Short mmCIF file of C-alpha atoms in Angstrom, two decimals:
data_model
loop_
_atom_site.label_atom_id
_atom_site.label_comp_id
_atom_site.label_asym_id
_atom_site.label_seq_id
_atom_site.Cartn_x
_atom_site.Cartn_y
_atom_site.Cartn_z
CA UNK A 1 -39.81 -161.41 -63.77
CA UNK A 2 -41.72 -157.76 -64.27
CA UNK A 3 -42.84 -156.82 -67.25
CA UNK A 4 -41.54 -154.10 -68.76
CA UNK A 5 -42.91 -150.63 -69.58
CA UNK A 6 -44.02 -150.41 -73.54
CA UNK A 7 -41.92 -147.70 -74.79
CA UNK A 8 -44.15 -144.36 -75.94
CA UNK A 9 -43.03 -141.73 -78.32
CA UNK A 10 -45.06 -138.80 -78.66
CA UNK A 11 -48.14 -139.08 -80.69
CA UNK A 12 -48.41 -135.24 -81.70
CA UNK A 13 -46.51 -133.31 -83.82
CA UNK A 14 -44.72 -136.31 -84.85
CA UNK A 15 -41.80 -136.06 -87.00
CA UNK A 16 -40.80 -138.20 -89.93
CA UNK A 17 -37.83 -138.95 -87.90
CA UNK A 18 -39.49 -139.68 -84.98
CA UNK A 19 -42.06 -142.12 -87.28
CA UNK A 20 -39.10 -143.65 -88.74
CA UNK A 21 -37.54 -144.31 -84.91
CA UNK A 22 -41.00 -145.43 -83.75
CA UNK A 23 -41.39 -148.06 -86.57
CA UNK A 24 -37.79 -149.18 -86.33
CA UNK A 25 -38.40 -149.95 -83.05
CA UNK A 26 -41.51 -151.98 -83.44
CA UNK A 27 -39.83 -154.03 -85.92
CA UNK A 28 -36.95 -154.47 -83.66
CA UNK A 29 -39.06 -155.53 -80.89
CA UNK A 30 -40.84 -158.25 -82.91
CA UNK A 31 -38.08 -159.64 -84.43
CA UNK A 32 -35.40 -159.63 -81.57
CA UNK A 33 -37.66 -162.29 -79.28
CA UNK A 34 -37.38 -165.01 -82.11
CA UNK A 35 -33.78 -164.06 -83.16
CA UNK A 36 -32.38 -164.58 -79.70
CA UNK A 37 -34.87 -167.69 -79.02
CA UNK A 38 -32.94 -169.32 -82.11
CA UNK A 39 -29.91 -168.05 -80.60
CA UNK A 40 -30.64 -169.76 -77.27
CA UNK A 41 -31.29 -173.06 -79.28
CA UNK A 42 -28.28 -172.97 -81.05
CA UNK A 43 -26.16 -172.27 -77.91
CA UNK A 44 -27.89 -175.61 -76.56
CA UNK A 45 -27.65 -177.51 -79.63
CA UNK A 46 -23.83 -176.68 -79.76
CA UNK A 47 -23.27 -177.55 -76.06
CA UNK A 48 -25.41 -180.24 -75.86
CA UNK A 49 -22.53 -182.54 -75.09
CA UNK A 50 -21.39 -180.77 -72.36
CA UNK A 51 -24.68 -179.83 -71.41
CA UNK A 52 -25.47 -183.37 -70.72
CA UNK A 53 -23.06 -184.20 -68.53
CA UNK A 54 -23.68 -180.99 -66.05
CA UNK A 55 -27.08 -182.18 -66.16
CA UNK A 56 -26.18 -185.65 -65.61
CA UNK A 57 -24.12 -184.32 -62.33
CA UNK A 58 -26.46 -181.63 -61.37
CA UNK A 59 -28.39 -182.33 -57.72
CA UNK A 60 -32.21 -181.78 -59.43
CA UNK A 61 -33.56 -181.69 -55.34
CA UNK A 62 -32.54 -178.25 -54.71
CA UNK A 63 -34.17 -177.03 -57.95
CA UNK A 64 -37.82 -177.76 -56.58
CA UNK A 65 -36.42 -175.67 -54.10
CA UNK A 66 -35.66 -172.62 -56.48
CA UNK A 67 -39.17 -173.25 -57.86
CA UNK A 68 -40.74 -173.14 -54.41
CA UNK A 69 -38.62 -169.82 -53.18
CA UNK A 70 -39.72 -167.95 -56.60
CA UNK A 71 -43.21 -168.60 -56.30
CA UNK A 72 -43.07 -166.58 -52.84
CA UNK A 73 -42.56 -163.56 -54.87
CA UNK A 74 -45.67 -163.83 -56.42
CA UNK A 75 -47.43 -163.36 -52.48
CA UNK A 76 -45.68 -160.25 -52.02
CA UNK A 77 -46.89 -158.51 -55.03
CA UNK A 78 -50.39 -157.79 -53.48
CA UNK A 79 -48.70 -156.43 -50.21
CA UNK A 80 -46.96 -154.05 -52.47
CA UNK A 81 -50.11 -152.76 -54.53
CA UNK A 82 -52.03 -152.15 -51.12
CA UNK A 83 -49.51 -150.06 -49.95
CA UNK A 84 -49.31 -147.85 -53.44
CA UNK A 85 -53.30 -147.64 -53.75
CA UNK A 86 -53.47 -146.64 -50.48
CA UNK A 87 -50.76 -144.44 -50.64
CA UNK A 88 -52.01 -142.61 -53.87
CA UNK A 89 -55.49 -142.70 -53.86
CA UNK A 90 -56.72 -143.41 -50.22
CA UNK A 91 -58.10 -146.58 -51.29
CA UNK A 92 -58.23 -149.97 -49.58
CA UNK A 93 -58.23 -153.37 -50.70
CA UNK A 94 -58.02 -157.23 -49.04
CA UNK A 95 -54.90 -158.85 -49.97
CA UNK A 96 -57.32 -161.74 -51.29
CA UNK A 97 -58.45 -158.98 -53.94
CA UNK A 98 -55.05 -157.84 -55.23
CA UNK A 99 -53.48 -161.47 -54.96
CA UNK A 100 -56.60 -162.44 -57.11
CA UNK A 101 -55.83 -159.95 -59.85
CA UNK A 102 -52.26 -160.72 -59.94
CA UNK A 103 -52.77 -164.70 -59.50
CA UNK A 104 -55.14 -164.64 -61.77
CA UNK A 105 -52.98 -163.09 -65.00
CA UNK A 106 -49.96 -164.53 -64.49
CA UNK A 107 -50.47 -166.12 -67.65
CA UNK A 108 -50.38 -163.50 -69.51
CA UNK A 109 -46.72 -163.31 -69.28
CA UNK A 110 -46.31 -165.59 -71.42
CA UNK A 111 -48.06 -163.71 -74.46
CA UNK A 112 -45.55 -161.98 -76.46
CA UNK A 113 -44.82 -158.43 -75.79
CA UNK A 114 -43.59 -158.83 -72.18
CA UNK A 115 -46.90 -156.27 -71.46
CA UNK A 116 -49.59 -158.43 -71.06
CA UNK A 117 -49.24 -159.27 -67.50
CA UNK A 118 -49.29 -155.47 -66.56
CA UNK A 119 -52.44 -155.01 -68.94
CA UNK A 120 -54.37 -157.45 -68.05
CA UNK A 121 -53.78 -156.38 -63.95
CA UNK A 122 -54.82 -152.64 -64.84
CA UNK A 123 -58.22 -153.87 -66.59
CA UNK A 124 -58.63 -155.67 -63.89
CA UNK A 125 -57.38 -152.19 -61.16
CA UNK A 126 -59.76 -150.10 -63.62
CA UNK A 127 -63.15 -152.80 -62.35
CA UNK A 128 -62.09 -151.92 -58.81
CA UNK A 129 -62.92 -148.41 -59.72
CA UNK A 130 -59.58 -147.17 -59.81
CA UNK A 131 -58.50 -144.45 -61.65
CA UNK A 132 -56.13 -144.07 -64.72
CA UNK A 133 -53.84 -142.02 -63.06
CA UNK A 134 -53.33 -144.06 -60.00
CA UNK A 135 -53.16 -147.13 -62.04
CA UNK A 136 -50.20 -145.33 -64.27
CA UNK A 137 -48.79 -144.20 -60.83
CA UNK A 138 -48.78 -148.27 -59.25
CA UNK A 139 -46.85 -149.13 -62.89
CA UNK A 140 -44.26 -146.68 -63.03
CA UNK A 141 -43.37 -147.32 -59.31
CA UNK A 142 -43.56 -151.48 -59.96
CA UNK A 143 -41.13 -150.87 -62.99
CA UNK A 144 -39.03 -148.40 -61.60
CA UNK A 145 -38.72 -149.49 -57.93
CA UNK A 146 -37.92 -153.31 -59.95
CA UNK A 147 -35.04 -151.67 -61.81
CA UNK A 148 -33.69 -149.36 -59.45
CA UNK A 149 -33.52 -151.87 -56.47
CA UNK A 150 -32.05 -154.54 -58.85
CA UNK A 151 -29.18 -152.25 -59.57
CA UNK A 152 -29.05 -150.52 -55.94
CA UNK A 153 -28.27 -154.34 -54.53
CA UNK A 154 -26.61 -156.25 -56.76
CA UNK A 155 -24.45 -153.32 -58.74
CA UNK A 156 -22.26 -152.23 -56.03
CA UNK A 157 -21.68 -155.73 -54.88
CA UNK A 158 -20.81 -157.01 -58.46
CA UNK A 159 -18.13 -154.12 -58.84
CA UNK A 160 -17.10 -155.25 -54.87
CA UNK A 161 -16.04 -158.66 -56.57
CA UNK A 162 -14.67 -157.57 -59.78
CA UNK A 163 -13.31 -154.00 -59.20
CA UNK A 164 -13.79 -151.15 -61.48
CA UNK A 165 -13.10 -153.01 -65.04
CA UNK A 166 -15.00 -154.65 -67.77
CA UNK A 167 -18.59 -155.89 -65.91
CA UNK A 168 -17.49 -154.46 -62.51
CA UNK A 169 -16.77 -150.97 -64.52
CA UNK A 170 -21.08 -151.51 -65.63
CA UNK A 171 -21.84 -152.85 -62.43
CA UNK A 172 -20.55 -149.72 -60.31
CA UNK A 173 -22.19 -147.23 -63.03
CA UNK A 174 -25.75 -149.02 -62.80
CA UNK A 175 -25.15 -149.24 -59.31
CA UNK A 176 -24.80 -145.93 -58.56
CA UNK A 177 -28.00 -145.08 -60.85
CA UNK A 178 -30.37 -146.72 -59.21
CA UNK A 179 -29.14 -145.04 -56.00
CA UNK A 180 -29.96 -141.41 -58.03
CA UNK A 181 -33.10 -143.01 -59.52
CA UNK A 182 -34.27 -144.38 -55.84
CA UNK A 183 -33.36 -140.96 -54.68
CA UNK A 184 -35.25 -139.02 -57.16
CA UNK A 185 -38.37 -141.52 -58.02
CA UNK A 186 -40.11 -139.63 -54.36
CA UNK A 187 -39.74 -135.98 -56.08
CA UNK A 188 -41.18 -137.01 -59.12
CA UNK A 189 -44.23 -138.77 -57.65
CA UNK A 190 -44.53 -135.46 -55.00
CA UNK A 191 -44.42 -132.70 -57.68
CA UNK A 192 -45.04 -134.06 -60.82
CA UNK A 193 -47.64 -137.01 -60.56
CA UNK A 194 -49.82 -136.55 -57.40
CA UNK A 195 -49.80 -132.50 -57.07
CA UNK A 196 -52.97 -131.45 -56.16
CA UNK A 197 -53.98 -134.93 -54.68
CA UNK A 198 -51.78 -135.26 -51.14
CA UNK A 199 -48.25 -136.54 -51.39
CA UNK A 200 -46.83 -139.74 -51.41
CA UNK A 201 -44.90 -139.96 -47.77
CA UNK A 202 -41.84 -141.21 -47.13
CA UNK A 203 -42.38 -144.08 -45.02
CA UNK A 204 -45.48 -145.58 -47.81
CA UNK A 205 -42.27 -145.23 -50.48
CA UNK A 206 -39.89 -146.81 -48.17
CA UNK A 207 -41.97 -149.84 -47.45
CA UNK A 208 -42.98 -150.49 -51.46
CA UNK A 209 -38.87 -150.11 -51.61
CA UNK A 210 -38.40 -152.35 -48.63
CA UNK A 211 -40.72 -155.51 -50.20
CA UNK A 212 -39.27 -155.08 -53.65
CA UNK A 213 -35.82 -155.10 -51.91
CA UNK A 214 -37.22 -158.51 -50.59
CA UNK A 215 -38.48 -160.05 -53.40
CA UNK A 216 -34.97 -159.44 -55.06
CA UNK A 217 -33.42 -160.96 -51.97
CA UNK A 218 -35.96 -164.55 -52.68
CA UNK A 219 -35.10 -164.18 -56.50
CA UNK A 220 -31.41 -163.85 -56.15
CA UNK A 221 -31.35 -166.89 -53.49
CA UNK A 222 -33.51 -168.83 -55.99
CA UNK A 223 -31.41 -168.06 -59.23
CA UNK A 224 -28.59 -169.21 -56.38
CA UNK A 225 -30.34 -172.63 -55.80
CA UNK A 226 -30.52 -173.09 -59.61
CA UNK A 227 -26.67 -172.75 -60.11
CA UNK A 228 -25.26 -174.78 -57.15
CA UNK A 229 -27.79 -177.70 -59.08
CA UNK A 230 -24.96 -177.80 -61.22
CA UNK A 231 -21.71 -178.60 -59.61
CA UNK A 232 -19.74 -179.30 -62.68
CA UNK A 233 -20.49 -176.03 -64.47
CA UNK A 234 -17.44 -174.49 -64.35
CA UNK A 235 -18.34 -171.22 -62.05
CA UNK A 236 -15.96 -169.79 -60.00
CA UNK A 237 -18.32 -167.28 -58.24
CA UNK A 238 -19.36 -167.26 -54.30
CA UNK A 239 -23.14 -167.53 -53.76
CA UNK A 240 -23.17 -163.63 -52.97
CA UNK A 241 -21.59 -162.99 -56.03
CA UNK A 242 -23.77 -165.38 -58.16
CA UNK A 243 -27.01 -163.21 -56.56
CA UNK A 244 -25.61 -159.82 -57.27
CA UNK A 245 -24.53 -160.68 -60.44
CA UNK A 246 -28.64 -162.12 -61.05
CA UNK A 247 -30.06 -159.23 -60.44
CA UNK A 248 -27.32 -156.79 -62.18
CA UNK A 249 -27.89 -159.22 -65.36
CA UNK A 250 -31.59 -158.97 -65.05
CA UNK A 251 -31.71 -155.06 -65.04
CA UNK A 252 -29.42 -155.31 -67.73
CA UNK A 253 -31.60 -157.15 -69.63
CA UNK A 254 -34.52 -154.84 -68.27
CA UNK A 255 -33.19 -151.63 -69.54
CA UNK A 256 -32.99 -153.06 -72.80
CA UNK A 257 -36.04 -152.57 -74.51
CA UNK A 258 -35.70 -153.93 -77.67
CA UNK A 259 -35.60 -157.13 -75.66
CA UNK A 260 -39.06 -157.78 -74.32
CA UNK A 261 -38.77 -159.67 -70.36
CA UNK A 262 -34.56 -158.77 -71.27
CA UNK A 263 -34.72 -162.46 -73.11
CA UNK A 264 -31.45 -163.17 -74.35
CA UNK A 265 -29.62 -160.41 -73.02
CA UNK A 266 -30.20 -161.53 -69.64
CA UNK A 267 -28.78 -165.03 -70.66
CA UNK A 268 -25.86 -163.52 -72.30
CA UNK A 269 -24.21 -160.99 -69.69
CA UNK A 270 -25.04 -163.62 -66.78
CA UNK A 271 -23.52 -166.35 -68.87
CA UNK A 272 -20.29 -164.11 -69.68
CA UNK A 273 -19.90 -163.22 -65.94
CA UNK A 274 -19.87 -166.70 -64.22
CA UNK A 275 -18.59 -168.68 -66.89
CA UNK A 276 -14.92 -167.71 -66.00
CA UNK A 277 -12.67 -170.10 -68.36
CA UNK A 278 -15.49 -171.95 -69.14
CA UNK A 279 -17.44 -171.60 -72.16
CA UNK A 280 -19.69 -168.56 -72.48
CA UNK A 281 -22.54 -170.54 -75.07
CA UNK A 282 -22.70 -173.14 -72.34
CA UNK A 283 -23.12 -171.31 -69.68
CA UNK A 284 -25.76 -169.06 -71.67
CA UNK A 285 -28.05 -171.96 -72.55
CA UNK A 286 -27.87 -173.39 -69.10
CA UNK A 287 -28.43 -170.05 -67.65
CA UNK A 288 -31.95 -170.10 -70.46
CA UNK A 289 -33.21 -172.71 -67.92
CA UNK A 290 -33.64 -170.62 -65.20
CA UNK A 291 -36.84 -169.04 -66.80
CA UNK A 292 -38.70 -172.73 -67.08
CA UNK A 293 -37.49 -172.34 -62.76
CA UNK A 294 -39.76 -169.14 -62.99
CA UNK A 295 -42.64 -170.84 -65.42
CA UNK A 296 -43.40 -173.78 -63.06
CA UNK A 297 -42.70 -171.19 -60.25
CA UNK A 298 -46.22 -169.08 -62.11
CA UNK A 299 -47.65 -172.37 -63.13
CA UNK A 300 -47.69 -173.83 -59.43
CA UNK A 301 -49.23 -170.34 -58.03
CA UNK A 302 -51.76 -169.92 -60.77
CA UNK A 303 -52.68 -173.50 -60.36
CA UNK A 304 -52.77 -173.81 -56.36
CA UNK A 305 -55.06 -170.54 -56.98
CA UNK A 306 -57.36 -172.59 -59.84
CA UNK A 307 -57.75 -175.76 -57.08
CA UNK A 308 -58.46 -173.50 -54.27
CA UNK A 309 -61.43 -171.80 -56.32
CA UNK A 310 -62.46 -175.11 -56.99
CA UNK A 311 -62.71 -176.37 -53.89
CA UNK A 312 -64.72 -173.17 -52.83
CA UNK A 313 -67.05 -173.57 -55.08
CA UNK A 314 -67.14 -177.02 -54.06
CA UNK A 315 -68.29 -176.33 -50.72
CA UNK A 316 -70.81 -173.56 -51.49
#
């Protein structure tokens, strides 16, 4: 999953309001990744029962699958910075390079902070001689294009399914902003980042939009594979549903900052929405596996990437 954008108040001027807010919310941040982690565990520990025999029914072949389908979202994140650095700057890089720097800190993910992976990638953009601006330019558009597409896809479809009530009510709302935001992200990059330095054209912003709208389309058909594993949880959703309500949960859990990499909330709003008359803790600490799907998913890219630098420096 993206990592999200660290959340910046205003350094000047600073109000003891605003210093209040801004320590609130660092507390917040820290404490809300353990507090839902324990959550998680209880939610397992109380459905363990049940737990066990969905896993004991589950069909564990088409989770490799889910794994493998995942990991192809990793490739298409270099295609996606070439287009932006060219775009913005002019500038031109190999997909080896960019697939290197993204390959190569996908660890840093795991730190957390839900930041590290983006921090690590700009050091990294900053040694290609990058500048600051174009670097802030490739992160906003990552995050916001992540977001906005999420929502754009799976929102409308979600309130399809459940009508305008309850989730389908939120699903039709977020839907409908990340239409605006999709619609307004190519003004703000024209006349408020790049003036002065060329514009951004419409067919570069439509092609970054087109391979995030892919990578959502692999992620939603993994997080897809992952549920059907388990025949005997009690999900009464069609597959199109399940993927529009993946990617509706995850910008859910995106937009909610307080959450770093939307852990927990992610769990709990997919959980609620597929678990029909089954039970929502279940279904929530089921649904907490599909992020070991996306670990081995970053462990087999980062380590097919370790063997293959091996085995050219083997050679030489």
């Amino acid at each position: 999953m993206h990592s999200q954008l660290p959340l910046q108040l205003p350094k000047s001027g600073v109000t003891p309001a605003l210093a209040l807010a801004r320590k609130a919310l660092r507390i917040a941040k820290l404490l809300f990744t353990p507090i839902a982690l324990v959550f998680l565990l209880y939610f397992v520990w109380e459905s363990r029962e049940s737990l066990c025999e969905v896993l004991a029914r589950g069909n564990p072949w088409r989770l490799p699958i889910a794994v493998l389908l995942w990991s192809l979202m990793a490739l298409l994140a270099p295609l996606f910075a070439s287009v932006v650095f060219r775009a913005v700057g002019g500038r031109r890089f190999s997909y080896r390079q960019l697939a290197t720097i993204h390959i190569a800190n996908l660890p840093a993910r795991y730190i957390p902070g839900g930041i590290w992976h983006t921090v690590g990638r700009a050091v990294a953009f900053s040694r290609l001689g990058i500048g600051k601006r174009d670097i802030a330019i490739f992160v906003l558009l990552e995050n916001a294009l992540a977001v906005g597409v999420a929502f754009a896809l799976g929102g409308p479809l979600v309130a399809l399914y459940r009508g305008l009530t309850g989730w389908g009510l939120a699903a039709a709302l977020a839907g409908t902003s990340g239409i605006l935001g999709l619609a307004i992200l190519p003004w703000l990059l024209n006349y408020r980042l790049t003036t002065g330095r060329g514009s951004f054209h419409a067919r570069d912003y439509l092609i970054c939009t087109g391979i995030v709208a892919v990578s959502w389309c692999i992620g939603a058909t993994a997080f897809v594979m992952f549920l059907t594993s388990f025949p005997d949880l009690a999900v009464h959703v069609s597959a199109l549903e399940a993927g529009a309500t993946y990617l509706f949960a995850w910008g859910m859990g995106f937009i909610a900052f307080f959450a770093p990499q939307g852990i927990g909330v992610f769990e709990v709003v997919a959980g609620d929405m597929i678990s029909g008359t089954g039970s929502l803790k279940s279904a929530a600490a089921l649904l907490a596996g599909f992020r070991l799907v996306i670990l081995l998913s970053d462990a087999l890219v980062w380590g097919a990437y370790q063997l293959g630098r091996m085995i050219l420096r083997h050679r030489k």
